mmCIF file of C-alpha atoms in Angstrom:
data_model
loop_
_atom_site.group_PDB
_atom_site.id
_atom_site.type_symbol
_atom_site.label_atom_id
_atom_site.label_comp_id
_atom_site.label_asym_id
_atom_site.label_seq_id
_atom_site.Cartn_x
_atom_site.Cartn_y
_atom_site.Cartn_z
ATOM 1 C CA UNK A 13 58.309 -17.403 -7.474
ATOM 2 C CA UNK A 14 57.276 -21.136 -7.277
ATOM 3 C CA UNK A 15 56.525 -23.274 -4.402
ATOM 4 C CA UNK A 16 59.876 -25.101 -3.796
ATOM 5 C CA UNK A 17 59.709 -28.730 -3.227
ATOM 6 C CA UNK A 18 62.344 -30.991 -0.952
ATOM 7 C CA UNK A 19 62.145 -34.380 -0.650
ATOM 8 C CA UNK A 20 63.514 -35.810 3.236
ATOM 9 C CA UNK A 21 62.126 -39.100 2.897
ATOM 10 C CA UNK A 22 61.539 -40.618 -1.047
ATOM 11 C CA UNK A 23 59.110 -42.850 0.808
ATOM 12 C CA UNK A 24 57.312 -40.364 2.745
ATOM 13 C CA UNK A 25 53.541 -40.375 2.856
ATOM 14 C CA UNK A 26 52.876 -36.834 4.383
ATOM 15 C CA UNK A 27 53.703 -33.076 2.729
ATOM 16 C CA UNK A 28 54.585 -30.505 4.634
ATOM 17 C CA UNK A 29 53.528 -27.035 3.171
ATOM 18 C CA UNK A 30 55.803 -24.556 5.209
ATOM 19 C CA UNK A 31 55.280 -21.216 5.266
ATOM 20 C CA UNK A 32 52.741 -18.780 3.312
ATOM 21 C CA UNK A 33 51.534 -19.497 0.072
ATOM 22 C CA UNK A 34 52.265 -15.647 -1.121
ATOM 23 C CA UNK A 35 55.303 -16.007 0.844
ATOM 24 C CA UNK A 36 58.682 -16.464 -2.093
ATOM 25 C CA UNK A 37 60.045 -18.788 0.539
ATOM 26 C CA UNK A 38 57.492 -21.549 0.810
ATOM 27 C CA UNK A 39 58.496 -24.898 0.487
ATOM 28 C CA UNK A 40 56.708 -28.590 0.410
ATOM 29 C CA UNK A 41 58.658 -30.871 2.338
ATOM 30 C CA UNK A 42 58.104 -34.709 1.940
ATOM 31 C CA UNK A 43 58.623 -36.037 4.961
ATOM 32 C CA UNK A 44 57.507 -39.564 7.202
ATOM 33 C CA UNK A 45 54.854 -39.011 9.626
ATOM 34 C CA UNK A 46 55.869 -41.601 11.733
ATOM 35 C CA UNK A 47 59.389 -40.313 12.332
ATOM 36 C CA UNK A 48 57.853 -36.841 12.901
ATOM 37 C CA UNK A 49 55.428 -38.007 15.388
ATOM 38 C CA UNK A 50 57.976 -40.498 17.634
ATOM 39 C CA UNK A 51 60.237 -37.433 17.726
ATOM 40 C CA UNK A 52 57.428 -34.465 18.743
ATOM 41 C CA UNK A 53 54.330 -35.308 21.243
ATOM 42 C CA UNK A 54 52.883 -31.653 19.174
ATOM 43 C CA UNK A 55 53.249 -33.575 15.686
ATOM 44 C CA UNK A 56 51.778 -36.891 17.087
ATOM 45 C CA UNK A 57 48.890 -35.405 18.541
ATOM 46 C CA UNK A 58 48.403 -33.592 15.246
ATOM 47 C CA UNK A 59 48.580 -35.805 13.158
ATOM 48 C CA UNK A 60 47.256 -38.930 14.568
ATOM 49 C CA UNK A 61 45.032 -37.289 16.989
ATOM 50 C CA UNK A 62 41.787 -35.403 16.121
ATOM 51 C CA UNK A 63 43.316 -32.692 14.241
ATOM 52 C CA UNK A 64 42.381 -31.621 11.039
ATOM 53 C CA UNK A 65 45.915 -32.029 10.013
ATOM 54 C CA UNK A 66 45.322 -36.090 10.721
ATOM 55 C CA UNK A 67 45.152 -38.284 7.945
ATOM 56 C CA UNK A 68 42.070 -39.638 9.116
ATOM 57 C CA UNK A 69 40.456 -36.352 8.760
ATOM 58 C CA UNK A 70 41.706 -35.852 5.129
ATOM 59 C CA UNK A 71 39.037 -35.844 2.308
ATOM 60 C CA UNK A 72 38.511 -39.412 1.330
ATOM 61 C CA UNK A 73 39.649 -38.380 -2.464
ATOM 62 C CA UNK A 74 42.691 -36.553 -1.290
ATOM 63 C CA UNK A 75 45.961 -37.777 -3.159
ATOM 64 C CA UNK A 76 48.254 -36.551 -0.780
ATOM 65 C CA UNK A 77 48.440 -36.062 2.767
ATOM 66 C CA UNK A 78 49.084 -32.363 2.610
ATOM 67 C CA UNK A 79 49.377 -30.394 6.100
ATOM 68 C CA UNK A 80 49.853 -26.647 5.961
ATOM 69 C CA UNK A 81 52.310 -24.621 8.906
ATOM 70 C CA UNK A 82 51.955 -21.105 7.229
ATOM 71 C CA UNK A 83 53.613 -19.417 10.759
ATOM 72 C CA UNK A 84 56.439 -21.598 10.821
ATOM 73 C CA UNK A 85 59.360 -20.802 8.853
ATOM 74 C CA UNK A 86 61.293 -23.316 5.934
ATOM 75 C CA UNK A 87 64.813 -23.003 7.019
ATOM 76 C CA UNK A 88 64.725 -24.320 10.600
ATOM 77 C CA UNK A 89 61.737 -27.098 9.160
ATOM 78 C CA UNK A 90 64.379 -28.067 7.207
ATOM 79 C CA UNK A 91 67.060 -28.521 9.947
ATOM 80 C CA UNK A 92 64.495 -30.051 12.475
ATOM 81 C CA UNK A 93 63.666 -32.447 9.376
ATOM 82 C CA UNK A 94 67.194 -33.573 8.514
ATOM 83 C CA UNK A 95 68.070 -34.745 12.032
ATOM 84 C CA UNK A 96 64.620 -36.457 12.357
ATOM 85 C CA UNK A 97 65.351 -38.112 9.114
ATOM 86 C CA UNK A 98 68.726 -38.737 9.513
ATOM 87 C CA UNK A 99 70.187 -36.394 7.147
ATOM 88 C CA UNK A 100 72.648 -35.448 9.688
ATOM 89 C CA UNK A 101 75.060 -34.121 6.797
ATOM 90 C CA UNK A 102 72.867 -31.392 6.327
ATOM 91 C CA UNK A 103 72.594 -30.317 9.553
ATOM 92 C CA UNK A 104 75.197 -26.940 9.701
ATOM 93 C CA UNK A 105 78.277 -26.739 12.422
ATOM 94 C CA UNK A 106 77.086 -23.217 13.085
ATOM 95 C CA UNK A 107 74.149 -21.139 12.907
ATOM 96 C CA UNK A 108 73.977 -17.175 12.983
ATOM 97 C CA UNK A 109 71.832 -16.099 16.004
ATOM 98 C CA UNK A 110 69.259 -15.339 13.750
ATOM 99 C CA UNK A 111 68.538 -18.799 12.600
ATOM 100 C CA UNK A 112 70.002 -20.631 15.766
ATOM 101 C CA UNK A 113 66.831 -18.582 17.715
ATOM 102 C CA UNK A 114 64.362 -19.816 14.924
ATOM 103 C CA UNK A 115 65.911 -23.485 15.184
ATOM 104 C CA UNK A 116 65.457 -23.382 18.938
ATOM 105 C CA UNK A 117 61.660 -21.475 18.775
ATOM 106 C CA UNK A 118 60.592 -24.393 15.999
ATOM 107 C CA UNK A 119 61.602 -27.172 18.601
ATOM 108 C CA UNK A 120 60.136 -25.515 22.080
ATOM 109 C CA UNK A 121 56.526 -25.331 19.486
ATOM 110 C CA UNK A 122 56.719 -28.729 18.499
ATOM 111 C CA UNK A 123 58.326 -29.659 22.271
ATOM 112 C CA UNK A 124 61.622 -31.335 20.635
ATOM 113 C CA UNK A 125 64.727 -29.578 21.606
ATOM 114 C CA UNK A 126 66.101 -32.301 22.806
ATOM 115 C CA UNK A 127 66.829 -34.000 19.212
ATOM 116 C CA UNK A 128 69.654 -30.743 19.317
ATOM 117 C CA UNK A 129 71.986 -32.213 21.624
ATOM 118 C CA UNK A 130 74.367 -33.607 19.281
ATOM 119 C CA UNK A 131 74.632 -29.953 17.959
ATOM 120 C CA UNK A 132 73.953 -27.722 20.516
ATOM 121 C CA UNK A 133 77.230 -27.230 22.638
ATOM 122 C CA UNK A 134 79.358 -26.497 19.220
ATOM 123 C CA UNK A 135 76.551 -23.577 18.429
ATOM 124 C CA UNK A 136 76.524 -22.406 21.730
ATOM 125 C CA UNK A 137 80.121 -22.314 22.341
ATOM 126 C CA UNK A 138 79.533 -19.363 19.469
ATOM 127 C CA UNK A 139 77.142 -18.002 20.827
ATOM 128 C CA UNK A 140 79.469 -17.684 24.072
ATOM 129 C CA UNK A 141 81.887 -15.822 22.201
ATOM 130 C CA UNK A 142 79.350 -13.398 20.635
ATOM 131 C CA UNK A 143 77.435 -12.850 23.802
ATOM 132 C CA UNK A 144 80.239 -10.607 25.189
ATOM 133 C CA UNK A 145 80.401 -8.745 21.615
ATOM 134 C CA UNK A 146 76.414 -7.564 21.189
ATOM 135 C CA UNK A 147 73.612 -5.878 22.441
ATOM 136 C CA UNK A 148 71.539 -6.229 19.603
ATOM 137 C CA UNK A 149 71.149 -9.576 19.538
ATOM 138 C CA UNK A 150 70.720 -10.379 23.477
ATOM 139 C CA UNK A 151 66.734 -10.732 23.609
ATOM 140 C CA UNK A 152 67.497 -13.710 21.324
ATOM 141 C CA UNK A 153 70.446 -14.954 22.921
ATOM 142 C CA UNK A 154 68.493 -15.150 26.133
ATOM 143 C CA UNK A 155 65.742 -17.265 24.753
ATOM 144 C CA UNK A 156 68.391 -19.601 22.787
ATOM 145 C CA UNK A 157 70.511 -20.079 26.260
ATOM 146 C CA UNK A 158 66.857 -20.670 28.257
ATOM 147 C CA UNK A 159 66.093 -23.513 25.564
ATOM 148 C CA UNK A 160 69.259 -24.967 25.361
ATOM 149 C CA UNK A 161 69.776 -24.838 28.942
ATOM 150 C CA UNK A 162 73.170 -22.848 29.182
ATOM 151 C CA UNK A 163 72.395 -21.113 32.296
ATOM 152 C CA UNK A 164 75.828 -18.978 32.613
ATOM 153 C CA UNK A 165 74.666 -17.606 29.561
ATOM 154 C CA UNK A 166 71.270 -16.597 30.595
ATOM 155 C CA UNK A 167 72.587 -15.493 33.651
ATOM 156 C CA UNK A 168 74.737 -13.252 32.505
ATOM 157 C CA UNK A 169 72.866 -11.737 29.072
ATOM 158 C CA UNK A 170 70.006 -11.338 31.482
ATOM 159 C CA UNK A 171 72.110 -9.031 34.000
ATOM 160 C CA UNK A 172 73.178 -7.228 30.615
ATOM 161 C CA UNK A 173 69.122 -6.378 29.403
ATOM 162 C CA UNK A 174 68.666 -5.236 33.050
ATOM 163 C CA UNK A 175 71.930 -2.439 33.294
ATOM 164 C CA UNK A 176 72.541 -1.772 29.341
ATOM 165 C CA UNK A 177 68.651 -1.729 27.991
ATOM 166 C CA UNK A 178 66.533 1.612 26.968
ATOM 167 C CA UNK A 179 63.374 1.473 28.426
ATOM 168 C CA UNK A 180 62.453 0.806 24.602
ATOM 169 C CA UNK A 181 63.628 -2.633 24.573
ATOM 170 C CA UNK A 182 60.552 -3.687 27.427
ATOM 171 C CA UNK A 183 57.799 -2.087 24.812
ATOM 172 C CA UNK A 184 55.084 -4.490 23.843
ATOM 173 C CA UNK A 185 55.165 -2.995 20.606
ATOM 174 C CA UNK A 186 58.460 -3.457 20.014
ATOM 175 C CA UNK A 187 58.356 -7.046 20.853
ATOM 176 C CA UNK A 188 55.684 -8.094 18.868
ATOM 177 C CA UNK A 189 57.315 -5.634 15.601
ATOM 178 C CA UNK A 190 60.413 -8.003 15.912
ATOM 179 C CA UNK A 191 58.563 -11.127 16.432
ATOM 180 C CA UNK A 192 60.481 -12.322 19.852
ATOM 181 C CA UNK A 193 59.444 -14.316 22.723
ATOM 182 C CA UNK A 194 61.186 -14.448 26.170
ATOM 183 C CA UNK A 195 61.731 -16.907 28.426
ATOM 184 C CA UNK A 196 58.234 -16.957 31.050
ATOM 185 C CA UNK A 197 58.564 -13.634 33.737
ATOM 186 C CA UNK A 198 61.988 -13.085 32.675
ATOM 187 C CA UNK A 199 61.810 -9.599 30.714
ATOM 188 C CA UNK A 200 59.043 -8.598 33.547
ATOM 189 C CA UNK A 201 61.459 -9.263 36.265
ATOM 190 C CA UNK A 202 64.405 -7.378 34.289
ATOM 191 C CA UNK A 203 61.535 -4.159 33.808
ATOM 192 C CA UNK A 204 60.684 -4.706 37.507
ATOM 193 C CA UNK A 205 64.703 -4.382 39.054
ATOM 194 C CA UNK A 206 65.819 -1.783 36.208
ATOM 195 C CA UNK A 207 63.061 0.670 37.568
ATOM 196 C CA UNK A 208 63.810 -0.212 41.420
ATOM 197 C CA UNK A 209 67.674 0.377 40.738
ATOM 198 C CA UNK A 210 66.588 3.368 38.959
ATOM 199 C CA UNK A 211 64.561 4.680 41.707
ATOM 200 C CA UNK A 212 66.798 3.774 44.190
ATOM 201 C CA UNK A 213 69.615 5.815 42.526
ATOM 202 C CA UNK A 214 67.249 8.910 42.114
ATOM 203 C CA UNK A 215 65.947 9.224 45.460
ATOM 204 C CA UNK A 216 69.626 9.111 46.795
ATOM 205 C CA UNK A 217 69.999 12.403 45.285
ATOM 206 C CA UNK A 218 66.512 13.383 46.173
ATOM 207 C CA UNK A 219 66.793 12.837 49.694
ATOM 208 C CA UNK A 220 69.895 14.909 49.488
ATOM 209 C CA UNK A 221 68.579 17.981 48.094
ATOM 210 C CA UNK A 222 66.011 17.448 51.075
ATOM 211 C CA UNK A 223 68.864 17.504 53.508
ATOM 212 C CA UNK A 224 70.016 20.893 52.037
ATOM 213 C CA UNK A 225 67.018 22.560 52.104
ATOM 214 C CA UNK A 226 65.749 21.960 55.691
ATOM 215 C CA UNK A 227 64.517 24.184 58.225
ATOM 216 C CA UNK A 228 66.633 25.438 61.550
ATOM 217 C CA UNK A 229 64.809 23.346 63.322
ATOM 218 C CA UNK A 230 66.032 20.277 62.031
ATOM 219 C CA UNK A 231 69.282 18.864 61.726
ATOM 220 C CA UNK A 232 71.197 20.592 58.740
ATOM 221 C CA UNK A 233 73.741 18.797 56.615
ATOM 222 C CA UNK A 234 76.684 21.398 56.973
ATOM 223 C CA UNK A 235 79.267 20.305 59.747
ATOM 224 C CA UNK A 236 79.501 23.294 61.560
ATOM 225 C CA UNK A 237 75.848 24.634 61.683
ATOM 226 C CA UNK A 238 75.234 26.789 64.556
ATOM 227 C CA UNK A 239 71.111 27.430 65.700
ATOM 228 C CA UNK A 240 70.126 30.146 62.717
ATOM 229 C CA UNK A 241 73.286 30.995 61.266
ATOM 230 C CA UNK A 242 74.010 31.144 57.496
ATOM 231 C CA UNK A 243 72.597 28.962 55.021
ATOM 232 C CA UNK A 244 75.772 29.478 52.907
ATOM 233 C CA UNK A 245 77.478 26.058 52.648
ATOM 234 C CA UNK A 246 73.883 24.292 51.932
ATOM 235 C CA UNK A 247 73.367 26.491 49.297
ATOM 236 C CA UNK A 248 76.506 26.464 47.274
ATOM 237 C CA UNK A 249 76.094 22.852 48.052
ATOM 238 C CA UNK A 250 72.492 22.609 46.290
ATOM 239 C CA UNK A 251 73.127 25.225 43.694
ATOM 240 C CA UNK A 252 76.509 22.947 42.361
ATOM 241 C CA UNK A 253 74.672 19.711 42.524
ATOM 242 C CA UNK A 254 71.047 21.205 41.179
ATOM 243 C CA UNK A 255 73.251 22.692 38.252
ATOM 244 C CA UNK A 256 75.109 19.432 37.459
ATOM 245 C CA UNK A 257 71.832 17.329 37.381
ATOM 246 C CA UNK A 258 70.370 19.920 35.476
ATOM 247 C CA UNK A 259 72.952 19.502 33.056
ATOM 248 C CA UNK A 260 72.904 16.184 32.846
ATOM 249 C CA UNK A 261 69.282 16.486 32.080
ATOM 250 C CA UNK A 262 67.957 14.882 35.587
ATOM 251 C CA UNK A 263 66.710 18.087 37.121
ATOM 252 C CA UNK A 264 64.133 18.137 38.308
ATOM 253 C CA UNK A 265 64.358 14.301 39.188
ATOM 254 C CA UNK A 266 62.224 12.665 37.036
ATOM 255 C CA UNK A 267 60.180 9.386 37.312
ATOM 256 C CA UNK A 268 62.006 6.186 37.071
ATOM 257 C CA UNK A 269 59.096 5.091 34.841
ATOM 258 C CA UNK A 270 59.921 7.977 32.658
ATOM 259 C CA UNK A 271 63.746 7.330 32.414
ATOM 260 C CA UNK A 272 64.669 5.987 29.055
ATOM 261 C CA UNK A 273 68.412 5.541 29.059
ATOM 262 C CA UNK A 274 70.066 2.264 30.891
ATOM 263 C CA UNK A 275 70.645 2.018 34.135
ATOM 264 C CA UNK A 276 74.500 2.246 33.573
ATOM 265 C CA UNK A 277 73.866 5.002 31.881
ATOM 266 C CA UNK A 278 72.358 6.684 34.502
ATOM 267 C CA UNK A 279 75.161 5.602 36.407
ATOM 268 C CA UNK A 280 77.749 7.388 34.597
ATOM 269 C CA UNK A 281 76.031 10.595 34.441
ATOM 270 C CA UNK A 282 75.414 10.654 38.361
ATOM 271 C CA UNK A 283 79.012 9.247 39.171
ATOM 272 C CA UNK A 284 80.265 12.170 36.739
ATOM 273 C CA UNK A 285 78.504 15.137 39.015
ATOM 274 C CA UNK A 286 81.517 17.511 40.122
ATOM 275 C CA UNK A 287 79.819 18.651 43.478
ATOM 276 C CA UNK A 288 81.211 21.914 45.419
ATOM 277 C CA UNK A 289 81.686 23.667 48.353
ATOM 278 C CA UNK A 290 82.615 26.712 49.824
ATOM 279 C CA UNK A 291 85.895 25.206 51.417
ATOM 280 C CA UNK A 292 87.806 27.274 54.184
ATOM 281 C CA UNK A 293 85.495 29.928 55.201
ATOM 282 C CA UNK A 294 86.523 33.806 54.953
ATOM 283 C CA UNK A 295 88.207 35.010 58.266
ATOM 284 C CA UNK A 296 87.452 31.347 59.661
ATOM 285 C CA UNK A 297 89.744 28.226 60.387
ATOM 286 C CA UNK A 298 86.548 26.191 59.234
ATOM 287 C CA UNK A 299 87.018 23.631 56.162
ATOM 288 C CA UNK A 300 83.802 22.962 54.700
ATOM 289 C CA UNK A 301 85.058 20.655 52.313
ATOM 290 C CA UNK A 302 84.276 17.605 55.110
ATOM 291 C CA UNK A 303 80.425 18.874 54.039
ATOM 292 C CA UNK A 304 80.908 17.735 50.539
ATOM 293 C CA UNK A 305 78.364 14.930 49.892
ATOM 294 C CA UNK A 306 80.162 14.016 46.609
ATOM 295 C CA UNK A 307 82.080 10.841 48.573
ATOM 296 C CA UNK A 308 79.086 10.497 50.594
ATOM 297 C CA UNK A 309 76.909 10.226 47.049
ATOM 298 C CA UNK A 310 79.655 7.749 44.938
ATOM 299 C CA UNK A 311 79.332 5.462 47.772
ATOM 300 C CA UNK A 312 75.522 4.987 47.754
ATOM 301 C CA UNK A 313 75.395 4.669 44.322
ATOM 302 C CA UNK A 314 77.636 2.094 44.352
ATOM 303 C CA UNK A 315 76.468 0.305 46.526
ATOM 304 C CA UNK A 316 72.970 0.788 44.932
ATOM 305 C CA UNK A 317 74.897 -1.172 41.934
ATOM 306 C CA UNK A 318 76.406 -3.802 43.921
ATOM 307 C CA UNK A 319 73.300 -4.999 45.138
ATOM 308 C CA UNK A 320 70.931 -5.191 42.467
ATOM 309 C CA UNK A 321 69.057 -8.768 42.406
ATOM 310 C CA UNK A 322 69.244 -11.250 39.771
ATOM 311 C CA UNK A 323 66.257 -11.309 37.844
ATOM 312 C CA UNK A 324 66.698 -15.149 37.187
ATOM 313 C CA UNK A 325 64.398 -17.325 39.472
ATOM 314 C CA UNK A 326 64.916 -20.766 40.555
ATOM 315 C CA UNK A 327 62.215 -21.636 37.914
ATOM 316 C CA UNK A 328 64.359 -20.536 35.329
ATOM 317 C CA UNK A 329 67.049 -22.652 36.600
ATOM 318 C CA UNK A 330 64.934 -25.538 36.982
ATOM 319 C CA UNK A 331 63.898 -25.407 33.365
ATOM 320 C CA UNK A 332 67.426 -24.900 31.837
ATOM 321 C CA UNK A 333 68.646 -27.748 34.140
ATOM 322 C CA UNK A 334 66.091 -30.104 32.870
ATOM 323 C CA UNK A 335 66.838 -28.673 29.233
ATOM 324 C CA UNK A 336 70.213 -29.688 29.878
ATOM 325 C CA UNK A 337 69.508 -33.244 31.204
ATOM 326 C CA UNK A 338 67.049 -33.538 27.805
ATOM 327 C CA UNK A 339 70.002 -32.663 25.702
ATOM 328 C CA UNK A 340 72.409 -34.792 27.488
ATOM 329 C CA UNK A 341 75.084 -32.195 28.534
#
């Protein structure tokens, strides 16, 4: 398929060639390098610094002023281009996240998210909407909220990646397959807290399978313990719980690093163990249900939940605030 060509400016003295040249989708914008360059320090310094890209630093027989972006991509060039050409009837009302997070990765490169304002609260006010709706898309809504400076947004999509995300979603690999980026120390803080919750939940059972299995000569979990007497409410105690984490697939414990599944759903499968006990002992007035750690459990894990950090720093908020200034919100 041909190189498409689009003209922004019919006086324009500079071509942009956008995208790769064995790509279907590259296209040769005409654009004015002035109005590119008041609009983006990046394209000023490129092209009337000491860049090859600079006119100055164009062969001397060169017809055109040609400058080649084979990373970027042509449909957000084209948006950035109509606003800083004043084609502001081509700029869309809404953008699918797809293209909104290619929009807002074009302007942070070329440090000019700030021409967006105009736009941005009618996109985000979709992106609102869908944020509640996906997972799939929430490593790009929480770079698109960080840019445009919607911190409620970030806020909250980031507490989602950190309770709802498979350990998958933190791979390297996976990242650079799907061509993300993240906000700075965002996605390593969310990593960091989803393995301390995880840990934290893990060694609450842990340490309770310790307290069933101790010697006389420490204290023992059952109520009514006497100095060497029967083992027997520890043990049904142990063999219930073992036998539910087994099922669930958590025994024995594992690593946190080696836990794949989300925190919540961790959660449900440790909120959902059925522990027992032996109750009223034979011949015996005795109720050993008052031994059952199950309440005991629930609690800690919830309140294991209830106080998991926010991964968001105050840099964070200091960049979407000044995002939001920029964008006059």
């Amino acid at each position: 398929m041909p190189t498409q060509f689009t003209n922004f400016d019919h006086r324009g003295d500079i071509k942009l060639r956008v995208g790769r040249q064995d790509d279907s989708t590259a296209v040769v914008f005409t654009a004015c390098s002035r109005s590119l360059a008041r609009v983006s320090p990046v394209f000023d310094r490129m092209l009337y610094g000491g860049f090859a890209e600079a006119r100055s630093n164009q062969a001397n027989d060169a017809m055109d002023w040609i400058v080649n972006l084979p990373e970027d991509k042509a449909a957000p060039m084209a948006v950035l281009l109509s606003i800083t050409h004043g084609h502001f009837d081509r700029v869309p009302n809404s953008l699918p996240i797809d293209d909104l997070y290619d929009l807002t990765a074009l302007t942070h490169f070329y440090d000019c998210t700030r021409i967006l304002g105009p736009w941005a609260n009618k996109w985000m006010v979709a992106v609102d909407k869908l944020e509640r709706q996906t997972t799939e898309l929430m490593p790009r809504i929480l770079w698109i909220s960080w840019e445009l400076g919607w911190k409620h947004i970030f806020t909250a999509v980031s507490r989602r990646m950190l309770l709802e995300s498979e350990a998958s979603i933190f791979s390297t690999e996976q990242h650079e397959e799907q061509d993300i980026q993240f906000p700075p120390d965002i996605m390593e803080r969310i990593s960091a807290l989803r393995i301390q919750t995880i840990r934290a939940l893990l060694r609450t059972f842990g340490e309770m399978v310790e307290n069933l299995v101790v010697v006389d000569e420490k204290p023992r979990w059952c109520h009514h313990a006497t100095w060497m007497g029967p083992h027997k409410c520890e043990s049904m105690i142990l063999g219930s719980l073992t036998f539910c984490l087994m099922r669930a697939g958590l025994w024995p414990l594992p690593e946190p690093d080696e836990v794949e599944e989300s925190v919540v759903a961790l959660y449900s499968k440790l909120t959902n163990i059925i522990v027992h006990d032996i109750g009223t002992a034979d011949n015996s007035r005795v109720d050993h249900n008052e031994c059952n750690p199950g309440p005991f459990l629930l609690d800690r894990v919830q309140t294991i939940m209830g106080e998991i950090p926010s991964p968001v720093t105050s840099s964070h908020v200091e960049y979407m605030a000044e995002q939001a200034r920029k964008l006059n919100y």
